[in-house]
Amino acid sequence: MPRSRTGTGKAGSRAGLSPAAVVDAALATVDEQGPAALTLAAVAARTGVAVPSLYKHVKGLPELRLMLVKRVFGELAEQLRDAALGRSGDDAVATVLHAYRDYARAHPERYALLPQGAGPQATELGAEVVKVIFAALRGYGLADADLVHATRCLRAAAHGFAALETAGAFGLPDSVDTSHDHLVTTITSGLATAFRIGA
């Protein structure tokens, strides 16, 4: 799949550079060349400044990566939120799963930036995505603990499929779209069975 070209080109002139413009340039680098290509030198070249000039806007590469992760989580959360707006129950869950996959497919290199490990920072960064999933699942009337379990199941399914697909792991000729449709059906029907929804 062609990589996204969103945000390519100069992110800002020497006079107009800002933290947001630096993030734009960094994301364009990631979109074109992958996360491994993200360096301060690459971002400086794209923005037309020397590397030391970037330090007026970011403290270094670790902070820049954190800024990118925040931006990408925000984009993903917004796409999920917009897709699920006005929907509930199975319809909301199905829409969230499809929107999650759509984002990962449209921005595979950005998606690869997202941390999947444990820890307070990862939890905080992904909080907006989790809120959208919680909201989609609330329509089932689940108790708090069950809502947590259901959210974990949905996230595992969404991320697992997205990570495998964007990595090119689905090599068999059968339709990947059909496989994803089956995943959505499995999740929605599985929620009803596991949590006795409607019983």
mmCIF file of N, CA, C and O in Angstrom, residues 103-161:
data_model
loop_
_atom_site.group_PDB
_atom_site.id
_atom_site.type_symbol
_atom_site.label_atom_id
_atom_site.label_comp_id
_atom_site.label_asym_id
_atom_site.label_seq_id
_atom_site.Cartn_x
_atom_site.Cartn_y
_atom_site.Cartn_z
ATOM 1 N N TYR A 103 -7.493 3.837 9.710
ATOM 2 C CA TYR A 103 -6.403 4.746 10.061
ATOM 3 C C TYR A 103 -5.053 4.061 9.888
ATOM 4 O O TYR A 103 -4.120 4.633 9.312
ATOM 5 N N ALA A 104 -4.939 2.844 10.382
ATOM 6 C CA ALA A 104 -3.660 2.125 10.294
ATOM 7 C C ALA A 104 -3.267 1.883 8.840
ATOM 8 O O ALA A 104 -2.090 1.987 8.481
ATOM 9 N N ARG A 105 -4.227 1.571 8.000
ATOM 10 C CA ARG A 105 -3.934 1.328 6.584
ATOM 11 C C ARG A 105 -3.538 2.616 5.877
ATOM 12 O O ARG A 105 -2.664 2.616 5.003
ATOM 13 N N ALA A 106 -4.181 3.713 6.220
ATOM 14 C CA ALA A 106 -3.881 4.993 5.576
ATOM 15 C C ALA A 106 -2.542 5.561 6.030
ATOM 16 O O ALA A 106 -1.869 6.266 5.268
ATOM 17 N N HIS A 107 -2.153 5.239 7.265
ATOM 18 C CA HIS A 107 -0.916 5.801 7.840
ATOM 19 C C HIS A 107 -0.097 4.700 8.512
ATOM 20 O O HIS A 107 0.134 4.736 9.725
ATOM 21 N N PRO A 108 0.350 3.707 7.752
ATOM 22 C CA PRO A 108 1.024 2.559 8.379
ATOM 23 C C PRO A 108 2.298 2.922 9.129
ATOM 24 O O PRO A 108 2.581 2.346 10.182
ATOM 25 N N GLU A 109 3.047 3.880 8.618
ATOM 26 C CA GLU A 109 4.298 4.243 9.287
ATOM 27 C C GLU A 109 4.023 5.035 10.557
ATOM 28 O O GLU A 109 4.696 4.852 11.576
ATOM 29 N N ARG A 110 3.037 5.911 10.515
ATOM 30 C CA ARG A 110 2.646 6.630 11.733
ATOM 31 C C ARG A 110 2.146 5.646 12.784
ATOM 32 O O ARG A 110 2.475 5.755 13.967
ATOM 33 N N TYR A 111 1.335 4.709 12.334
ATOM 34 C CA TYR A 111 0.791 3.736 13.276
ATOM 35 C C TYR A 111 1.902 2.955 13.966
ATOM 36 O O TYR A 111 1.803 2.630 15.158
ATOM 37 N N ALA A 112 2.959 2.678 13.221
ATOM 38 C CA ALA A 112 4.080 1.919 13.781
ATOM 39 C C ALA A 112 4.802 2.682 14.886
ATOM 40 O O ALA A 112 5.551 2.087 15.666
ATOM 41 N N LEU A 113 4.590 3.994 14.967
ATOM 42 C CA LEU A 113 5.204 4.798 16.027
ATOM 43 C C LEU A 113 4.571 4.545 17.396
ATOM 44 O O LEU A 113 5.199 4.777 18.423
ATOM 45 N N LEU A 114 3.326 4.095 17.399
ATOM 46 C CA LEU A 114 2.581 4.035 18.652
ATOM 47 C C LEU A 114 3.127 2.970 19.589
ATOM 48 O O LEU A 114 3.280 1.817 19.193
ATOM 49 N N PRO A 115 3.409 3.347 20.835
ATOM 50 C CA PRO A 115 3.892 2.362 21.806
ATOM 51 C C PRO A 115 2.760 1.455 22.244
ATOM 52 O O PRO A 115 1.620 1.893 22.402
ATOM 53 N N GLN A 116 3.078 0.197 22.430
ATOM 54 C CA GLN A 116 2.061 -0.766 22.862
ATOM 55 C C GLN A 116 2.404 -1.368 24.214
ATOM 56 O O GLN A 116 1.724 -2.257 24.698
ATOM 57 N N GLY A 117 3.464 -0.879 24.834
ATOM 58 C CA GLY A 117 3.888 -1.416 26.114
ATOM 59 C C GLY A 117 3.082 -0.857 27.274
ATOM 60 O O GLY A 117 2.230 0.017 27.115
ATOM 61 N N ALA A 118 3.390 -1.377 28.441
ATOM 62 C CA ALA A 118 2.702 -0.935 29.655
ATOM 63 C C ALA A 118 3.427 0.269 30.253
ATOM 64 O O ALA A 118 4.476 0.676 29.791
ATOM 65 N N GLY A 119 2.836 0.815 31.281
ATOM 66 C CA GLY A 119 3.463 1.920 31.986
ATOM 67 C C GLY A 119 2.581 3.153 31.963
ATOM 68 O O GLY A 119 1.720 3.300 31.097
ATOM 69 N N PRO A 120 2.795 4.057 32.925
ATOM 70 C CA PRO A 120 1.961 5.253 33.046
ATOM 71 C C PRO A 120 1.965 6.126 31.797
ATOM 72 O O PRO A 120 0.931 6.655 31.401
ATOM 73 N N GLN A 121 3.134 6.270 31.171
ATOM 74 C CA GLN A 121 3.210 7.147 29.998
ATOM 75 C C GLN A 121 2.393 6.590 28.838
ATOM 76 O O GLN A 121 1.629 7.322 28.195
ATOM 77 N N ALA A 122 2.522 5.294 28.558
ATOM 78 C CA ALA A 122 1.754 4.677 27.479
ATOM 79 C C ALA A 122 0.264 4.770 27.763
ATOM 80 O O ALA A 122 -0.543 5.034 26.859
ATOM 81 N N THR A 123 -0.119 4.577 29.020
ATOM 82 C CA THR A 123 -1.530 4.668 29.405
ATOM 83 C C THR A 123 -2.064 6.073 29.184
ATOM 84 O O THR A 123 -3.165 6.265 28.650
ATOM 85 N N GLU A 124 -1.274 7.072 29.576
ATOM 86 C CA GLU A 124 -1.697 8.462 29.410
ATOM 87 C C GLU A 124 -1.817 8.833 27.934
ATOM 88 O O GLU A 124 -2.793 9.469 27.518
ATOM 89 N N LEU A 125 -0.852 8.420 27.130
ATOM 90 C CA LEU A 125 -0.841 8.787 25.720
ATOM 91 C C LEU A 125 -2.020 8.173 24.973
ATOM 92 O O LEU A 125 -2.595 8.794 24.074
ATOM 93 N N GLY A 126 -2.387 6.957 25.340
ATOM 94 C CA GLY A 126 -3.476 6.279 24.645
ATOM 95 C C GLY A 126 -4.835 6.499 25.266
ATOM 96 O O GLY A 126 -5.823 5.887 24.827
ATOM 97 N N ALA A 127 -4.924 7.400 26.249
ATOM 98 C CA ALA A 127 -6.164 7.563 27.015
ATOM 99 C C ALA A 127 -7.335 7.986 26.143
ATOM 100 O O ALA A 127 -8.472 7.529 26.352
ATOM 101 N N GLU A 128 -7.109 8.859 25.173
ATOM 102 C CA GLU A 128 -8.220 9.342 24.354
ATOM 103 C C GLU A 128 -8.802 8.227 23.490
ATOM 104 O O GLU A 128 -10.017 8.163 23.278
ATOM 105 N N VAL A 129 -7.930 7.356 22.986
ATOM 106 C CA VAL A 129 -8.410 6.211 22.207
ATOM 107 C C VAL A 129 -9.246 5.297 23.090
ATOM 108 O O VAL A 129 -10.328 4.827 22.696
ATOM 109 N N VAL A 130 -8.770 5.048 24.294
ATOM 110 C CA VAL A 130 -9.502 4.184 25.231
ATOM 111 C C VAL A 130 -10.859 4.789 25.576
ATOM 112 O O VAL A 130 -11.864 4.080 25.664
ATOM 113 N N LYS A 131 -10.920 6.108 25.735
ATOM 114 C CA LYS A 131 -12.195 6.765 26.046
ATOM 115 C C LYS A 131 -13.223 6.530 24.947
ATOM 116 O O LYS A 131 -14.408 6.324 25.229
ATOM 117 N N VAL A 132 -12.777 6.586 23.698
ATOM 118 C CA VAL A 132 -13.711 6.375 22.585
ATOM 119 C C VAL A 132 -14.235 4.942 22.610
ATOM 120 O O VAL A 132 -15.428 4.689 22.396
ATOM 121 N N ILE A 133 -13.338 3.990 22.879
ATOM 122 C CA ILE A 133 -13.752 2.583 22.932
ATOM 123 C C ILE A 133 -14.706 2.356 24.099
ATOM 124 O O ILE A 133 -15.723 1.660 23.973
ATOM 125 N N PHE A 134 -14.398 2.956 25.243
ATOM 126 C CA PHE A 134 -15.305 2.878 26.391
ATOM 127 C C PHE A 134 -16.692 3.381 26.003
ATOM 128 O O PHE A 134 -17.709 2.755 26.329
ATOM 129 N N ALA A 135 -16.716 4.527 25.338
ATOM 130 C CA ALA A 135 -17.999 5.130 24.963
ATOM 131 C C ALA A 135 -18.778 4.223 24.018
ATOM 132 O O ALA A 135 -20.006 4.100 24.136
ATOM 133 N N ALA A 136 -18.065 3.594 23.084
ATOM 134 C CA ALA A 136 -18.738 2.690 22.141
ATOM 135 C C ALA A 136 -19.331 1.483 22.855
ATOM 136 O O ALA A 136 -20.383 0.968 22.458
ATOM 137 N N LEU A 137 -18.666 1.038 23.912
ATOM 138 C CA LEU A 137 -19.108 -0.159 24.625
ATOM 139 C C LEU A 137 -20.154 0.129 25.703
ATOM 140 O O LEU A 137 -20.845 -0.786 26.156
ATOM 141 N N ARG A 138 -20.292 1.378 26.119
ATOM 142 C CA ARG A 138 -21.238 1.707 27.192
ATOM 143 C C ARG A 138 -22.682 1.392 26.802
ATOM 144 O O ARG A 138 -23.532 1.166 27.661
ATOM 145 N N GLY A 139 -22.946 1.395 25.509
ATOM 146 C CA GLY A 139 -24.293 1.099 25.063
ATOM 147 C C GLY A 139 -24.771 -0.289 25.423
ATOM 148 O O GLY A 139 -25.979 -0.571 25.378
ATOM 149 N N TYR A 140 -23.841 -1.171 25.795
ATOM 150 C CA TYR A 140 -24.224 -2.522 26.201
ATOM 151 C C TYR A 140 -24.658 -2.588 27.663
ATOM 152 O O TYR A 140 -25.124 -3.636 28.128
ATOM 153 N N GLY A 141 -24.462 -1.493 28.396
ATOM 154 C CA GLY A 141 -24.854 -1.487 29.799
ATOM 155 C C GLY A 141 -23.977 -2.368 30.669
ATOM 156 O O GLY A 141 -24.455 -2.941 31.659
ATOM 157 N N LEU A 142 -22.696 -2.474 30.349
ATOM 158 C CA LEU A 142 -21.791 -3.341 31.101
ATOM 159 C C LEU A 142 -21.422 -2.729 32.443
ATOM 160 O O LEU A 142 -21.312 -1.498 32.574
ATOM 161 N N ALA A 143 -21.199 -3.578 33.432
ATOM 162 C CA ALA A 143 -20.655 -3.131 34.712
ATOM 163 C C ALA A 143 -19.226 -2.658 34.494
ATOM 164 O O ALA A 143 -18.585 -2.989 33.488
ATOM 165 N N ASP A 144 -18.702 -1.868 35.443
ATOM 166 C CA ASP A 144 -17.392 -1.251 35.268
ATOM 167 C C ASP A 144 -16.295 -2.253 34.946
ATOM 168 O O ASP A 144 -15.502 -2.049 34.022
ATOM 169 N N ALA A 145 -16.220 -3.337 35.711
ATOM 170 C CA ALA A 145 -15.158 -4.324 35.479
ATOM 171 C C ALA A 145 -15.317 -4.977 34.111
ATOM 172 O O ALA A 145 -14.333 -5.170 33.378
ATOM 173 N N ASP A 146 -16.541 -5.306 33.738
ATOM 174 C CA ASP A 146 -16.784 -5.916 32.435
ATOM 175 C C ASP A 146 -16.451 -4.947 31.304
ATOM 176 O O ASP A 146 -15.978 -5.351 30.242
ATOM 177 N N LEU A 147 -16.673 -3.663 31.551
ATOM 178 C CA LEU A 147 -16.346 -2.648 30.545
ATOM 179 C C LEU A 147 -14.847 -2.617 30.296
ATOM 180 O O LEU A 147 -14.389 -2.494 29.146
ATOM 181 N N VAL A 148 -14.062 -2.761 31.349
ATOM 182 C CA VAL A 148 -12.605 -2.819 31.208
ATOM 183 C C VAL A 148 -12.195 -4.053 30.409
ATOM 184 O O VAL A 148 -11.382 -3.974 29.481
ATOM 185 N N HIS A 149 -12.760 -5.207 30.763
ATOM 186 C CA HIS A 149 -12.415 -6.446 30.058
ATOM 187 C C HIS A 149 -12.800 -6.358 28.579
ATOM 188 O O HIS A 149 -12.024 -6.763 27.700
ATOM 189 N N ALA A 150 -13.978 -5.828 28.310
ATOM 190 C CA ALA A 150 -14.441 -5.715 26.928
ATOM 191 C C ALA A 150 -13.564 -4.754 26.134
ATOM 192 O O ALA A 150 -13.252 -4.995 24.952
ATOM 193 N N THR A 151 -13.137 -3.663 26.773
ATOM 194 C CA THR A 151 -12.261 -2.695 26.103
ATOM 195 C C THR A 151 -10.924 -3.339 25.746
ATOM 196 O O THR A 151 -10.393 -3.136 24.648
ATOM 197 N N ARG A 152 -10.386 -4.118 26.663
ATOM 198 C CA ARG A 152 -9.121 -4.800 26.384
ATOM 199 C C ARG A 152 -9.270 -5.760 25.209
ATOM 200 O O ARG A 152 -8.378 -5.858 24.337
ATOM 201 N N CYS A 153 -10.381 -6.473 25.167
ATOM 202 C CA CYS A 153 -10.612 -7.411 24.056
ATOM 203 C C CYS A 153 -10.698 -6.681 22.724
ATOM 204 O O CYS A 153 -10.115 -7.109 21.717
ATOM 205 N N LEU A 154 -11.434 -5.564 22.719
ATOM 206 C CA LEU A 154 -11.604 -4.822 21.477
ATOM 207 C C LEU A 154 -10.279 -4.223 21.021
ATOM 208 O O LEU A 154 -9.940 -4.268 19.826
ATOM 209 N N ARG A 155 -9.518 -3.663 21.959
ATOM 210 C CA ARG A 155 -8.215 -3.089 21.597
ATOM 211 C C ARG A 155 -7.274 -4.160 21.063
ATOM 212 O O ARG A 155 -6.533 -3.923 20.098
ATOM 213 N N ALA A 156 -7.279 -5.319 21.697
ATOM 214 C CA ALA A 156 -6.397 -6.400 21.250
ATOM 215 C C ALA A 156 -6.739 -6.824 19.825
ATOM 216 O O ALA A 156 -5.850 -7.049 18.989
ATOM 217 N N ALA A 157 -8.026 -6.926 19.546
ATOM 218 C CA ALA A 157 -8.455 -7.315 18.205
ATOM 219 C C ALA A 157 -8.106 -6.244 17.183
ATOM 220 O O ALA A 157 -7.578 -6.541 16.100
ATOM 221 N N ALA A 158 -8.394 -4.992 17.511
ATOM 222 C CA ALA A 158 -8.140 -3.895 16.581
ATOM 223 C C ALA A 158 -6.651 -3.750 16.287
ATOM 224 O O ALA A 158 -6.235 -3.657 15.125
ATOM 225 N N HIS A 159 -5.837 -3.728 17.350
ATOM 226 C CA HIS A 159 -4.399 -3.551 17.155
ATOM 227 C C HIS A 159 -3.772 -4.778 16.504
ATOM 228 O O HIS A 159 -2.926 -4.645 15.608
ATOM 229 N N GLY A 160 -4.163 -5.958 16.935
ATOM 230 C CA GLY A 160 -3.567 -7.167 16.368
ATOM 231 C C GLY A 160 -3.777 -7.252 14.870
ATOM 232 O O GLY A 160 -2.837 -7.529 14.107
ATOM 233 N N PHE A 161 -5.000 -6.980 14.420
ATOM 234 C CA PHE A 161 -5.281 -7.044 12.988
ATOM 235 C C PHE A 161 -4.519 -5.954 12.250
ATOM 236 O O PHE A 161 -3.897 -6.196 11.207
#
